[in-house]
Coordinates of C-alpha atoms in Angstrom, one line a residue:
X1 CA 45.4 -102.2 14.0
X2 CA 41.8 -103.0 12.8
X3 CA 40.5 -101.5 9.1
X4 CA 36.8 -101.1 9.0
X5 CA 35.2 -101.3 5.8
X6 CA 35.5 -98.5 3.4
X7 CA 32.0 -96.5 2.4
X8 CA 30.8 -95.2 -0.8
X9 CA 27.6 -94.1 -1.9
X10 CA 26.4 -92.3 -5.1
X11 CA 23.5 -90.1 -5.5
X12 CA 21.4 -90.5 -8.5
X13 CA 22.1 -86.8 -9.3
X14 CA 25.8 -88.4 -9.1
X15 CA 26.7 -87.1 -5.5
X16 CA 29.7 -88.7 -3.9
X17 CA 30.3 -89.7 -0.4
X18 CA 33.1 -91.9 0.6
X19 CA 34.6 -92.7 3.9
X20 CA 37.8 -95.0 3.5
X21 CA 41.2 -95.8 5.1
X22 CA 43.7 -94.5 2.3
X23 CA 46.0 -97.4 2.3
X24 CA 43.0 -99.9 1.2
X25 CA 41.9 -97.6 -1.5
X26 CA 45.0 -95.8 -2.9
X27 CA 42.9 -94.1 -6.1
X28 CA 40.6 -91.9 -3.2
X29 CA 43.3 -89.6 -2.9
X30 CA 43.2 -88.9 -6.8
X31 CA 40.1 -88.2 -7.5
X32 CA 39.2 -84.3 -7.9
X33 CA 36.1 -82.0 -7.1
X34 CA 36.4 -83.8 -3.6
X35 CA 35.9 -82.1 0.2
X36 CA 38.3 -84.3 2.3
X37 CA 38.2 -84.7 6.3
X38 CA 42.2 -86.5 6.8
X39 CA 41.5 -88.0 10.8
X40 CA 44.7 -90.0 12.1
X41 CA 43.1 -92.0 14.8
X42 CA 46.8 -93.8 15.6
X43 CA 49.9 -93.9 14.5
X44 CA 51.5 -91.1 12.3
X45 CA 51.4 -90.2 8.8
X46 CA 54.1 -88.2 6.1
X47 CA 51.3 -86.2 3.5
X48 CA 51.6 -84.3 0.6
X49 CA 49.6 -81.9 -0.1
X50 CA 50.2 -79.7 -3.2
X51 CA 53.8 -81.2 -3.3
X52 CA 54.0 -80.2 0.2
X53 CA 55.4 -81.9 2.9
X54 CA 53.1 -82.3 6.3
X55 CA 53.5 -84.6 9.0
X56 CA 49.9 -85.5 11.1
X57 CA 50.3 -87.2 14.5
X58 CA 47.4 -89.3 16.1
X59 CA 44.4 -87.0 17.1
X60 CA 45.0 -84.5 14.1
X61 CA 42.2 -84.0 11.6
X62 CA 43.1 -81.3 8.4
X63 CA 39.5 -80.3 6.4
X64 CA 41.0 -79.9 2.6
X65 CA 39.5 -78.6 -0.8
X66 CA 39.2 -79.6 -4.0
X67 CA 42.3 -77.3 -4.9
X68 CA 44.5 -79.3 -2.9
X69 CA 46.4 -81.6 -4.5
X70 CA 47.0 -84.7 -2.0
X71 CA 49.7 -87.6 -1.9
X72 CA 49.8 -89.9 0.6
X73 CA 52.4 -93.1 0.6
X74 CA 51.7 -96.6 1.6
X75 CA 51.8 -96.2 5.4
X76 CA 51.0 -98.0 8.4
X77 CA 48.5 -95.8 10.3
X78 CA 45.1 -95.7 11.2
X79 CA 43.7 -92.9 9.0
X80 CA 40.2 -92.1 8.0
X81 CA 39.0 -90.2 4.9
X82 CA 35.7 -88.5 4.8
X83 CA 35.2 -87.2 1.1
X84 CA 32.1 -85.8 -0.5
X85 CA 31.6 -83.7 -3.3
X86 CA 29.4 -80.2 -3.7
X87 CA 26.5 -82.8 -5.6
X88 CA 26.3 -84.7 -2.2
X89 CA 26.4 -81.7 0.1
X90 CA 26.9 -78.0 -0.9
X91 CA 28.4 -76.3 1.6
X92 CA 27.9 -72.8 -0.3
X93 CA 24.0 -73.4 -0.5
X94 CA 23.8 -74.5 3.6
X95 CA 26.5 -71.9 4.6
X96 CA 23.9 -71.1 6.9
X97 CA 23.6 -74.6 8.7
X98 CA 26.8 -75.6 8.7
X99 CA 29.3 -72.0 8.6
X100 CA 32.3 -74.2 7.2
X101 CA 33.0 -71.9 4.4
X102 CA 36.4 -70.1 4.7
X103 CA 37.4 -71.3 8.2
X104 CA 37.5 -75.1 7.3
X105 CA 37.8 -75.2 3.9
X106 CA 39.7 -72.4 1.5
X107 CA 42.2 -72.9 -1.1
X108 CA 44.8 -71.1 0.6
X109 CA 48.3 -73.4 1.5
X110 CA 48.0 -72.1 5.1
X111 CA 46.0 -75.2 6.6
X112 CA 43.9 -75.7 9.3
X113 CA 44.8 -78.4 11.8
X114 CA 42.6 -79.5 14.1
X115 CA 43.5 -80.9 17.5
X116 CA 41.2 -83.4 18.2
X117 CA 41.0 -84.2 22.3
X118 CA 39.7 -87.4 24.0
X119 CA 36.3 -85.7 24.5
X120 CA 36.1 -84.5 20.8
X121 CA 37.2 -87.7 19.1
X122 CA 34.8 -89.8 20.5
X123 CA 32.1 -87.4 19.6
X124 CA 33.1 -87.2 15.4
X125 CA 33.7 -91.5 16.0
X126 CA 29.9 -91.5 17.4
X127 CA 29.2 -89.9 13.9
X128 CA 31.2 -91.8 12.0
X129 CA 29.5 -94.9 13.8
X130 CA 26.3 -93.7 12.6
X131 CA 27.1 -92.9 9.6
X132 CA 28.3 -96.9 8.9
X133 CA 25.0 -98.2 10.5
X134 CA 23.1 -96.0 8.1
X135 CA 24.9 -96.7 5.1
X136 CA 24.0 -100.6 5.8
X137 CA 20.1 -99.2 6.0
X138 CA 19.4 -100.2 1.9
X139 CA 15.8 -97.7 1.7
X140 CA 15.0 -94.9 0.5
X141 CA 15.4 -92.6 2.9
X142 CA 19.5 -93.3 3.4
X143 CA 20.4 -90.9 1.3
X144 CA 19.2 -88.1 3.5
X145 CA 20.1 -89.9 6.2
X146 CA 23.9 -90.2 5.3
X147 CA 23.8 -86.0 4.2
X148 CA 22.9 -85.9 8.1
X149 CA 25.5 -87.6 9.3
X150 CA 28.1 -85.6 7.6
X151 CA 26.4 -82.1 8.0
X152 CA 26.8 -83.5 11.9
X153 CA 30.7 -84.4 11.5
X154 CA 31.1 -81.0 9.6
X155 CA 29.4 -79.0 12.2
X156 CA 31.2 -80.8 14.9
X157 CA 34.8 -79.6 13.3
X158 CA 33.2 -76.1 12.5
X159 CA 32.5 -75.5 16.4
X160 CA 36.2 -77.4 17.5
X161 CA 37.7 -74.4 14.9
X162 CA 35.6 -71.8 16.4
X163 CA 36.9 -72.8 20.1
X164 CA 40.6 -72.5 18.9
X165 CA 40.0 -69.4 18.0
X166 CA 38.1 -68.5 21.3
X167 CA 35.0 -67.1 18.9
X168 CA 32.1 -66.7 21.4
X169 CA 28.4 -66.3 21.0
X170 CA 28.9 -62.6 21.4
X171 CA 31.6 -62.4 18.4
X172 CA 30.4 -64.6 15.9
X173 CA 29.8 -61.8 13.6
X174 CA 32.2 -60.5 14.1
X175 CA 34.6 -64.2 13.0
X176 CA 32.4 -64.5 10.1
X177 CA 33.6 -61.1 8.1
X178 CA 36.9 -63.3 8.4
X179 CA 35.4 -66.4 7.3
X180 CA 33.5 -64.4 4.4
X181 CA 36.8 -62.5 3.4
X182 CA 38.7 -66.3 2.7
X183 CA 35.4 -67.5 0.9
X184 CA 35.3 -63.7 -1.4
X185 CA 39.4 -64.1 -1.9
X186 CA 38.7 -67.6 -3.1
X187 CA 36.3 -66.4 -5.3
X188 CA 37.6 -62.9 -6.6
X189 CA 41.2 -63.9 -6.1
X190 CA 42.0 -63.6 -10.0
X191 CA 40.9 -59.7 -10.4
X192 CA 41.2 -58.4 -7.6
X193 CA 44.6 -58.2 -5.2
X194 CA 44.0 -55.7 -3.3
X195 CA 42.7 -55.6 0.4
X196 CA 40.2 -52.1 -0.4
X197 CA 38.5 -54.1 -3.0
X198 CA 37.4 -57.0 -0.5
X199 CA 36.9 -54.2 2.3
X200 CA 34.4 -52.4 0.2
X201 CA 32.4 -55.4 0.0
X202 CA 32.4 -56.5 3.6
X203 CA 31.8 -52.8 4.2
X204 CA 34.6 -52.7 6.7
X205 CA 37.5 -50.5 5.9
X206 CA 41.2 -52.1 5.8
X207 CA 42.0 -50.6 8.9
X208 CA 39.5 -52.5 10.5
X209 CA 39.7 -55.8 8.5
X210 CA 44.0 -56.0 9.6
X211 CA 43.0 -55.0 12.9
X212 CA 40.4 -57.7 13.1
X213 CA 42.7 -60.1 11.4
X214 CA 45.4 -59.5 14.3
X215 CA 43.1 -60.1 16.7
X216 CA 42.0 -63.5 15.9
X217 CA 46.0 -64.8 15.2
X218 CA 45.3 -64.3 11.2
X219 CA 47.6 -63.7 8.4
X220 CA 47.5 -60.0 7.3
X221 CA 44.4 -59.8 4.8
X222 CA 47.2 -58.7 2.0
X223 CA 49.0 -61.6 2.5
X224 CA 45.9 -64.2 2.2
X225 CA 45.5 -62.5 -0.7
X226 CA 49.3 -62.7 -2.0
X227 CA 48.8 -66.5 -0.4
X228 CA 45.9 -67.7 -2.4
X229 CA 47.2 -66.2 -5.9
X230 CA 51.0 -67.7 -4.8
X231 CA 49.1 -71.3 -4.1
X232 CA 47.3 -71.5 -7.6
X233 CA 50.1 -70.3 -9.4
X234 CA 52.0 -73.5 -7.8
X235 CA 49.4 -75.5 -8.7
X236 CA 49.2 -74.5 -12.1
X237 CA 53.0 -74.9 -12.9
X238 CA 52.6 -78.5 -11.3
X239 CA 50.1 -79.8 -12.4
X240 CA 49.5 -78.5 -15.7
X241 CA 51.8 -77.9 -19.0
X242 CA 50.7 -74.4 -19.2
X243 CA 53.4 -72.1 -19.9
X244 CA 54.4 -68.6 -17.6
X245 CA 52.7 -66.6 -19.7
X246 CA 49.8 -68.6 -20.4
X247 CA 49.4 -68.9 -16.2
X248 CA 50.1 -64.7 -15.7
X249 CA 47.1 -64.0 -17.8
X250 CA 44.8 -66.8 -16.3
X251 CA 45.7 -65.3 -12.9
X252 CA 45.2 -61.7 -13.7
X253 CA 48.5 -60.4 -14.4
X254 CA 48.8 -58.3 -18.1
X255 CA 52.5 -58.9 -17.8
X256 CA 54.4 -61.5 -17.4
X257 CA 57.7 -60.3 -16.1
X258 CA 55.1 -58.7 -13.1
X259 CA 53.9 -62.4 -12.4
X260 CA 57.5 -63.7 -12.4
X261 CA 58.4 -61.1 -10.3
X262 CA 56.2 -61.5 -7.5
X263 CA 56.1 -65.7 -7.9
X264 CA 60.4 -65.3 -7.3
X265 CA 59.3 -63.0 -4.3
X266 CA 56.8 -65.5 -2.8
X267 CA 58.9 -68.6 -3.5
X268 CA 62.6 -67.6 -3.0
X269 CA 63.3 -68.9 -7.1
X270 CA 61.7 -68.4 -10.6
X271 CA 58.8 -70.1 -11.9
X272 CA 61.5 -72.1 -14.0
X273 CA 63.7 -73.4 -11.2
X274 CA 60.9 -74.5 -9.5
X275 CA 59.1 -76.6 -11.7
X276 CA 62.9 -78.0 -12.6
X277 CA 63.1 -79.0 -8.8
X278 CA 59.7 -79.7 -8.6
X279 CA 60.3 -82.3 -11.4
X280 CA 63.2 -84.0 -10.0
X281 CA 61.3 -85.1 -6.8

């Protein structure tokens, strides 16, 4: 299969854009604060993501965060990674050009997968396409030019998600108290575990947030919420030395034994089996 050059551009202000295959630059994959787009164009591919295990077929894409944590092996697939970081292209300051926030990327394990068609391929390649002929354009205006590009790519998977979810012109206000309850759990996820505290400030009661969750094929707003804490708390135990206790208090739990409790609930074994297990593989 053919590998196309890999892209990487860096903003003065010390933005990052990168567009790569993984298996000709292995250290990608590594490096935090990064938005990734994973596209298998052929083949198949065995990921890791947080430690766990995902398998993506030809005509998959997966949008992912800078919480997760991603492995991927030597492997012999055609696989392109669009990274960029919040320097190069905030996607919290243009929520309202792009409306990416909590449907493509949240920090929650539960992933998105997009199916990508013939039809919808060829239209992110056309902006991939342009976004190589641009990066070869060496004036001052590239810069911009490249943030076009991949607001165009982004908006293109933002509208795919929408049509999986059948969200219409006439509901999109509807879809974006969901989106805007992942992006308030991501960022209130630490004090506040309870579904009230998020409905009071959508201004929606519970009711009408689980009903509305139900409708659109969602987890249960309690358990995004028992999801997202669950995910860091994995995180923290693998990838840092930091202690039970030490993780209880940075994710909002006074007592410890409370923390254990619900991360043996959530994970079918204690918080010291599993980093034992977690170890050994």
């Amino acid at each position: 299969m053919t590998r196309s050059k890999n892209l990487a551009f860096t903003t003065p202000l010390k933005g990052n854009l990168a567009l790569c295959d993984p298996c000709d630059d292995a250290d990608l994959h590594r490096i935090r604060d990064l938005y990734k787009f994973i596209w298998v164009r052929e083949g198949r591919v065995q990921l890791r993501i947080d430690h766990i295990p995902l398998e993506l077929h030809a005509g998959e894409l997966v949008p992912l965060t800078p919480h997760h944590r991603l492995e991927i092996p030597q492997i012999d697939a055609e696989v392109l990674i669009l990274a960029f970081d919040s320097n190069f292209y905030c996607i919290f300051g243009h929520d309202g050009e792009v409306s990416c926030s909590g449907l493509l990327f949240n920090g929650t394990s539960e992933l998105l997968r997009l199916e990508l068609n013939e039809e919808r391929a060829a239209a992110l390649g056309r902006v991939i396409d342009d976004l190589r002929a641009e990066y070869e354009v060496a004036d001052g205006l590239r810069e911009e030019m490249l943030r076009m590009q991949l607001k165009r790519f982004i908006i293109l998977c933002t509208r795919f998600a929408r049509e999986r979810f059948a969200v219409h012109a006439d509901r999109e206000k509807l879809f974006d108290i969901v989106r805007r309850y992942y992006v308030l759990v991501d960022e209130h996820f630490r004090t506040r575990k309870r579904v009230q505290d998020y409905a009071g400030l959508l201004n929606r009661s519970p009711k009408t947030l689980a009903n509305l969750f139900a409708a659109y094929g969602q987890p249960s707003p309690l358990s995004i919420i028992r999801d997202r804490v669950n995910a860091e708390a994995r995180r923290l135990l693998l990838y840092t030395s930091k202690s039970a206790k030490e993780i209880a208090y940075l994710l909002g739990y006074e007592d410890t034994a409370a923390f254990s409790r619900f991360f043996a609930k959530m994970n079918g074994e204690s918080i010291t089996a599993f980093r034992r297990r977690e170890k050994r593989e």
